[in-house]
Short mmCIF file of C-alpha atoms in Angstrom, two decimals:
data_model
loop_
_atom_site.label_atom_id
_atom_site.label_comp_id
_atom_site.label_asym_id
_atom_site.label_seq_id
_atom_site.Cartn_x
_atom_site.Cartn_y
_atom_site.Cartn_z
CA UNK A 1 -21.83 -75.09 122.62
CA UNK A 2 -22.81 -77.87 120.75
CA UNK A 3 -25.75 -77.91 119.17
CA UNK A 4 -28.71 -78.99 121.26
CA UNK A 5 -31.20 -82.00 119.96
CA UNK A 6 -29.93 -84.68 117.85
CA UNK A 7 -33.24 -87.10 118.23
CA UNK A 8 -35.24 -83.81 117.74
CA UNK A 9 -38.22 -83.82 115.65
CA UNK A 10 -37.36 -81.62 111.99
CA UNK A 11 -39.70 -79.71 110.09
CA UNK A 12 -37.73 -78.90 106.37
CA UNK A 13 -39.28 -76.52 104.67
CA UNK A 14 -38.52 -74.63 100.94
CA UNK A 15 -36.97 -71.05 101.40
CA UNK A 16 -40.17 -68.54 100.68
CA UNK A 17 -42.78 -70.89 101.90
CA UNK A 18 -44.23 -70.97 105.76
CA UNK A 19 -43.69 -72.82 108.67
CA UNK A 20 -46.38 -74.67 110.85
CA UNK A 21 -44.63 -75.71 114.86
CA UNK A 22 -46.38 -77.41 116.85
CA UNK A 23 -46.67 -77.88 120.68
CA UNK A 24 -49.03 -79.33 123.92
CA UNK A 25 -48.93 -77.70 126.60
CA UNK A 26 -49.23 -79.92 129.51
CA UNK A 27 -50.88 -77.64 132.00
CA UNK A 28 -54.84 -76.48 131.77
CA UNK A 29 -54.27 -73.63 134.39
CA UNK A 30 -51.35 -71.96 132.40
CA UNK A 31 -52.11 -68.15 131.32
CA UNK A 32 -49.05 -67.53 129.38
CA UNK A 33 -47.43 -69.41 127.09
CA UNK A 34 -43.81 -68.42 124.78
CA UNK A 35 -42.41 -69.24 121.63
CA UNK A 36 -38.04 -68.90 121.30
CA UNK A 37 -35.78 -70.24 118.81
CA UNK A 38 -32.44 -71.21 119.55
CA UNK A 39 -29.37 -71.40 116.94
CA UNK A 40 -26.04 -73.72 117.34
CA UNK A 41 -24.21 -72.67 120.43
CA UNK A 42 -26.38 -69.67 121.31
CA UNK A 43 -28.87 -69.51 123.93
CA UNK A 44 -32.79 -68.93 124.00
CA UNK A 45 -34.40 -65.81 122.06
CA UNK A 46 -37.90 -64.59 122.71
CA UNK A 47 -39.69 -64.64 119.47
CA UNK A 48 -43.28 -64.05 120.26
CA UNK A 49 -45.46 -64.59 123.59
CA UNK A 50 -49.92 -64.90 124.67
CA UNK A 51 -52.10 -64.75 126.82
CA UNK A 52 -54.53 -67.04 127.70
CA UNK A 53 -57.11 -64.66 127.24
CA UNK A 54 -55.57 -64.57 123.61
CA UNK A 55 -56.11 -67.11 121.18
CA UNK A 56 -54.22 -65.38 118.34
CA UNK A 57 -51.33 -63.23 118.24
CA UNK A 58 -49.28 -61.82 115.14
CA UNK A 59 -45.14 -60.25 115.01
CA UNK A 60 -43.22 -59.25 112.52
CA UNK A 61 -43.78 -62.73 110.12
CA UNK A 62 -44.76 -64.96 112.90
CA UNK A 63 -48.05 -65.77 114.51
CA UNK A 64 -49.32 -67.59 117.41
CA UNK A 65 -52.45 -69.71 117.58
CA UNK A 66 -53.84 -70.39 121.15
CA UNK A 67 -56.80 -73.17 121.20
CA UNK A 68 -57.28 -73.41 125.27
CA UNK A 69 -60.01 -76.90 124.44
CA UNK A 70 -56.69 -79.07 122.69
CA UNK A 71 -54.21 -77.56 125.04
CA UNK A 72 -52.90 -77.18 121.50
CA UNK A 73 -50.23 -74.03 120.59
CA UNK A 74 -48.81 -73.16 117.23
CA UNK A 75 -46.07 -71.24 115.65
CA UNK A 76 -46.70 -69.53 112.21
CA UNK A 77 -43.29 -68.21 110.48
CA UNK A 78 -44.37 -66.39 106.99
CA UNK A 79 -42.19 -66.55 104.05
CA UNK A 80 -39.47 -68.52 106.12
CA UNK A 81 -35.86 -68.05 104.70
CA UNK A 82 -32.61 -69.68 105.80
CA UNK A 83 -31.75 -67.07 109.09
CA UNK A 84 -34.83 -69.17 110.65
CA UNK A 85 -33.30 -72.63 110.29
CA UNK A 86 -32.77 -73.15 114.20
CA UNK A 87 -34.46 -75.07 117.23
CA UNK A 88 -37.76 -73.49 118.09
CA UNK A 89 -39.20 -74.23 122.02
CA UNK A 90 -42.72 -73.80 123.03
CA UNK A 91 -43.04 -73.15 126.93
CA UNK A 92 -45.86 -72.26 129.31
CA UNK A 93 -46.11 -70.81 132.86
CA UNK A 94 -49.21 -70.20 134.95
CA UNK A 95 -50.29 -68.14 137.29
CA UNK A 96 -49.20 -69.41 140.32
CA UNK A 97 -45.98 -70.58 138.93
CA UNK A 98 -42.45 -68.48 138.42
CA UNK A 99 -40.94 -70.55 135.80
CA UNK A 100 -41.25 -70.83 132.50
CA UNK A 101 -41.40 -74.36 131.89
CA UNK A 102 -40.24 -75.76 128.44
CA UNK A 103 -41.36 -78.30 125.59
CA UNK A 104 -39.17 -80.55 123.71
CA UNK A 105 -38.51 -79.09 120.97
CA UNK A 106 -38.73 -78.65 116.99
CA UNK A 107 -35.86 -77.65 114.36
CA UNK A 108 -36.64 -76.39 111.44
CA UNK A 109 -34.17 -76.93 108.06
CA UNK A 110 -34.58 -74.16 105.57
CA UNK A 111 -33.56 -75.62 101.72
CA UNK A 112 -32.24 -73.02 99.59
CA UNK B 1 -24.95 -54.90 130.59
CA UNK B 2 -26.27 -55.25 127.99
CA UNK B 3 -27.44 -58.79 127.85
CA UNK B 4 -26.65 -61.82 129.67
CA UNK B 5 -23.29 -62.72 130.61
CA UNK B 6 -21.98 -66.02 131.50
CA UNK B 7 -19.34 -67.58 132.14
CA UNK B 8 -16.90 -70.07 131.23
CA UNK B 9 -18.44 -70.58 127.49
CA UNK B 10 -16.87 -73.91 127.67
CA UNK B 11 -15.92 -75.85 131.04
CA UNK B 12 -14.24 -79.66 130.56
CA UNK B 13 -13.50 -81.22 133.39
CA UNK B 14 -12.20 -84.39 135.57
CA UNK B 15 -15.25 -86.68 136.70
CA UNK B 16 -15.03 -85.73 140.58
CA UNK B 17 -13.93 -82.95 140.69
CA UNK B 18 -16.20 -79.01 141.27
CA UNK B 19 -17.09 -76.99 139.33
CA UNK B 20 -18.44 -73.21 139.16
CA UNK B 21 -20.29 -71.77 136.20
CA UNK B 22 -21.03 -68.13 136.57
CA UNK B 23 -23.80 -65.60 135.17
CA UNK B 24 -23.73 -61.74 135.32
CA UNK B 25 -27.90 -61.29 134.64
CA UNK B 26 -29.12 -57.86 132.39
CA UNK B 27 -28.74 -55.17 135.01
CA UNK B 28 -31.95 -53.51 136.77
CA UNK B 29 -33.73 -57.73 136.36
CA UNK B 30 -35.01 -59.08 140.04
CA UNK B 31 -35.48 -62.45 139.09
CA UNK B 32 -32.70 -65.07 138.21
CA UNK B 33 -33.06 -68.65 136.54
CA UNK B 34 -30.88 -71.72 135.51
CA UNK B 35 -31.69 -73.97 133.34
CA UNK B 36 -29.94 -77.06 132.37
CA UNK B 37 -30.34 -78.41 128.45
CA UNK B 38 -29.00 -81.92 128.11
CA UNK B 39 -27.81 -82.98 123.78
CA UNK B 40 -31.28 -84.08 122.42
CA UNK B 41 -33.39 -83.09 125.46
CA UNK B 42 -35.88 -79.26 125.87
CA UNK B 43 -35.32 -77.17 129.19
CA UNK B 44 -34.64 -78.21 132.28
CA UNK B 45 -35.11 -75.97 135.33
CA UNK B 46 -32.86 -76.00 138.10
CA UNK B 47 -33.43 -73.18 140.59
CA UNK B 48 -35.21 -69.96 140.63
CA UNK B 49 -34.01 -66.14 142.93
CA UNK B 50 -36.14 -63.50 143.17
CA UNK B 51 -35.27 -60.40 144.97
CA UNK B 52 -34.35 -61.08 148.42
CA UNK B 53 -37.13 -64.39 148.26
CA UNK B 54 -35.88 -67.40 149.64
CA UNK B 55 -34.35 -69.66 145.91
CA UNK B 56 -36.95 -72.07 144.43
CA UNK B 57 -34.62 -75.31 144.75
CA UNK B 58 -37.36 -77.49 143.27
CA UNK B 59 -35.63 -78.72 140.37
CA UNK B 60 -31.51 -79.34 141.60
CA UNK B 61 -31.36 -82.72 140.69
CA UNK B 62 -29.39 -83.34 143.74
CA UNK B 63 -27.09 -81.77 146.22
CA UNK B 64 -23.98 -82.21 144.62
CA UNK B 65 -26.04 -78.95 143.06
CA UNK B 66 -26.15 -75.33 144.33
CA UNK B 67 -26.44 -72.14 143.85
CA UNK B 68 -26.04 -68.32 145.36
CA UNK B 69 -27.22 -65.23 143.65
CA UNK B 70 -25.11 -62.13 145.80
CA UNK B 71 -26.28 -58.64 146.25
CA UNK B 72 -29.26 -59.43 144.20
CA UNK B 73 -27.00 -59.57 140.81
CA UNK B 74 -24.15 -62.29 139.94
CA UNK B 75 -24.61 -66.06 140.39
CA UNK B 76 -22.88 -69.29 140.46
CA UNK B 77 -24.02 -72.23 140.34
CA UNK B 78 -21.80 -74.60 141.92
CA UNK B 79 -22.31 -78.38 140.87
CA UNK B 80 -19.37 -80.39 143.00
CA UNK B 81 -18.15 -84.34 142.43
CA UNK B 82 -18.68 -84.53 139.06
CA UNK B 83 -20.88 -86.92 137.02
CA UNK B 84 -20.45 -87.33 133.42
CA UNK B 85 -24.41 -87.45 133.67
CA UNK B 86 -24.12 -83.68 134.29
CA UNK B 87 -22.68 -83.09 130.96
CA UNK B 88 -24.67 -80.58 129.41
CA UNK B 89 -25.40 -76.41 128.65
CA UNK B 90 -26.56 -74.66 131.39
CA UNK B 91 -28.30 -71.38 130.90
CA UNK B 92 -28.80 -69.07 132.85
CA UNK B 93 -31.96 -66.65 132.41
CA UNK B 94 -32.91 -63.02 133.93
CA UNK B 95 -35.93 -61.16 133.74
CA UNK B 96 -38.29 -58.51 135.61
CA UNK B 97 -40.52 -58.66 138.61
CA UNK B 98 -39.97 -62.61 138.41
CA UNK B 99 -43.13 -64.20 137.01
CA UNK B 100 -41.72 -66.62 134.83
CA UNK B 101 -42.51 -64.85 131.20
CA UNK B 102 -40.34 -63.66 128.84
CA UNK B 103 -36.70 -64.67 130.38
CA UNK B 104 -33.83 -63.58 128.73
CA UNK B 105 -30.78 -66.00 128.92
CA UNK B 106 -27.68 -66.44 128.38
CA UNK B 107 -25.27 -68.23 126.03
CA UNK B 108 -24.97 -70.64 128.45
CA UNK B 109 -21.74 -72.92 129.41
CA UNK B 110 -20.90 -76.25 127.87
CA UNK B 111 -20.21 -78.62 130.65
CA UNK B 112 -18.44 -81.37 129.59
CA UNK B 113 -17.24 -84.03 132.36
CA UNK B 114 -14.62 -86.59 131.03
#
């Protein structure tokens, strides 16, 4: 498939540095949040998720932070690697809904 | 199967023609979703199937779009009388239980309408 999002906001990061990707979500009733990574020509791939009763969750090299007060979600990637270059999407769901609503995406470019 | 499978991976068609896009979800997943991804855009929800319940069609952009899910497994998205603005990547996803959580996506079908 074609690359997605020629007009996406872009984060350039040096290899080995930490990356922070931000997302503002829309629905104050949302109780589930998820981050996906999408490489060119591929479908979105699950990274990490978090429920609204938590404000932080850690995975392998990734951490998701949730601030419900300002409806803000962030993804932190530690020691960014070239393989982390991709488009990252946040998505939200709420108990009454049965589908994820996606944000517009952020492109991460890792410089060697 | 091991993952969500979509076919074809690429489809080029002429304006006005009908197209069918196929999705084979992960075995055992009861929920199936179709999303559309246009260039420079996020993922736009189209339709959702859960078990034998009536599908949620609230995201379909026009009556030219329809989808079926046969036998609770394979799904086909049909676009009739295609228009150039239908050009996009069409992504299928499946999940357990259908609560809009942790969707597993296929690689998509890149549709180009000339």
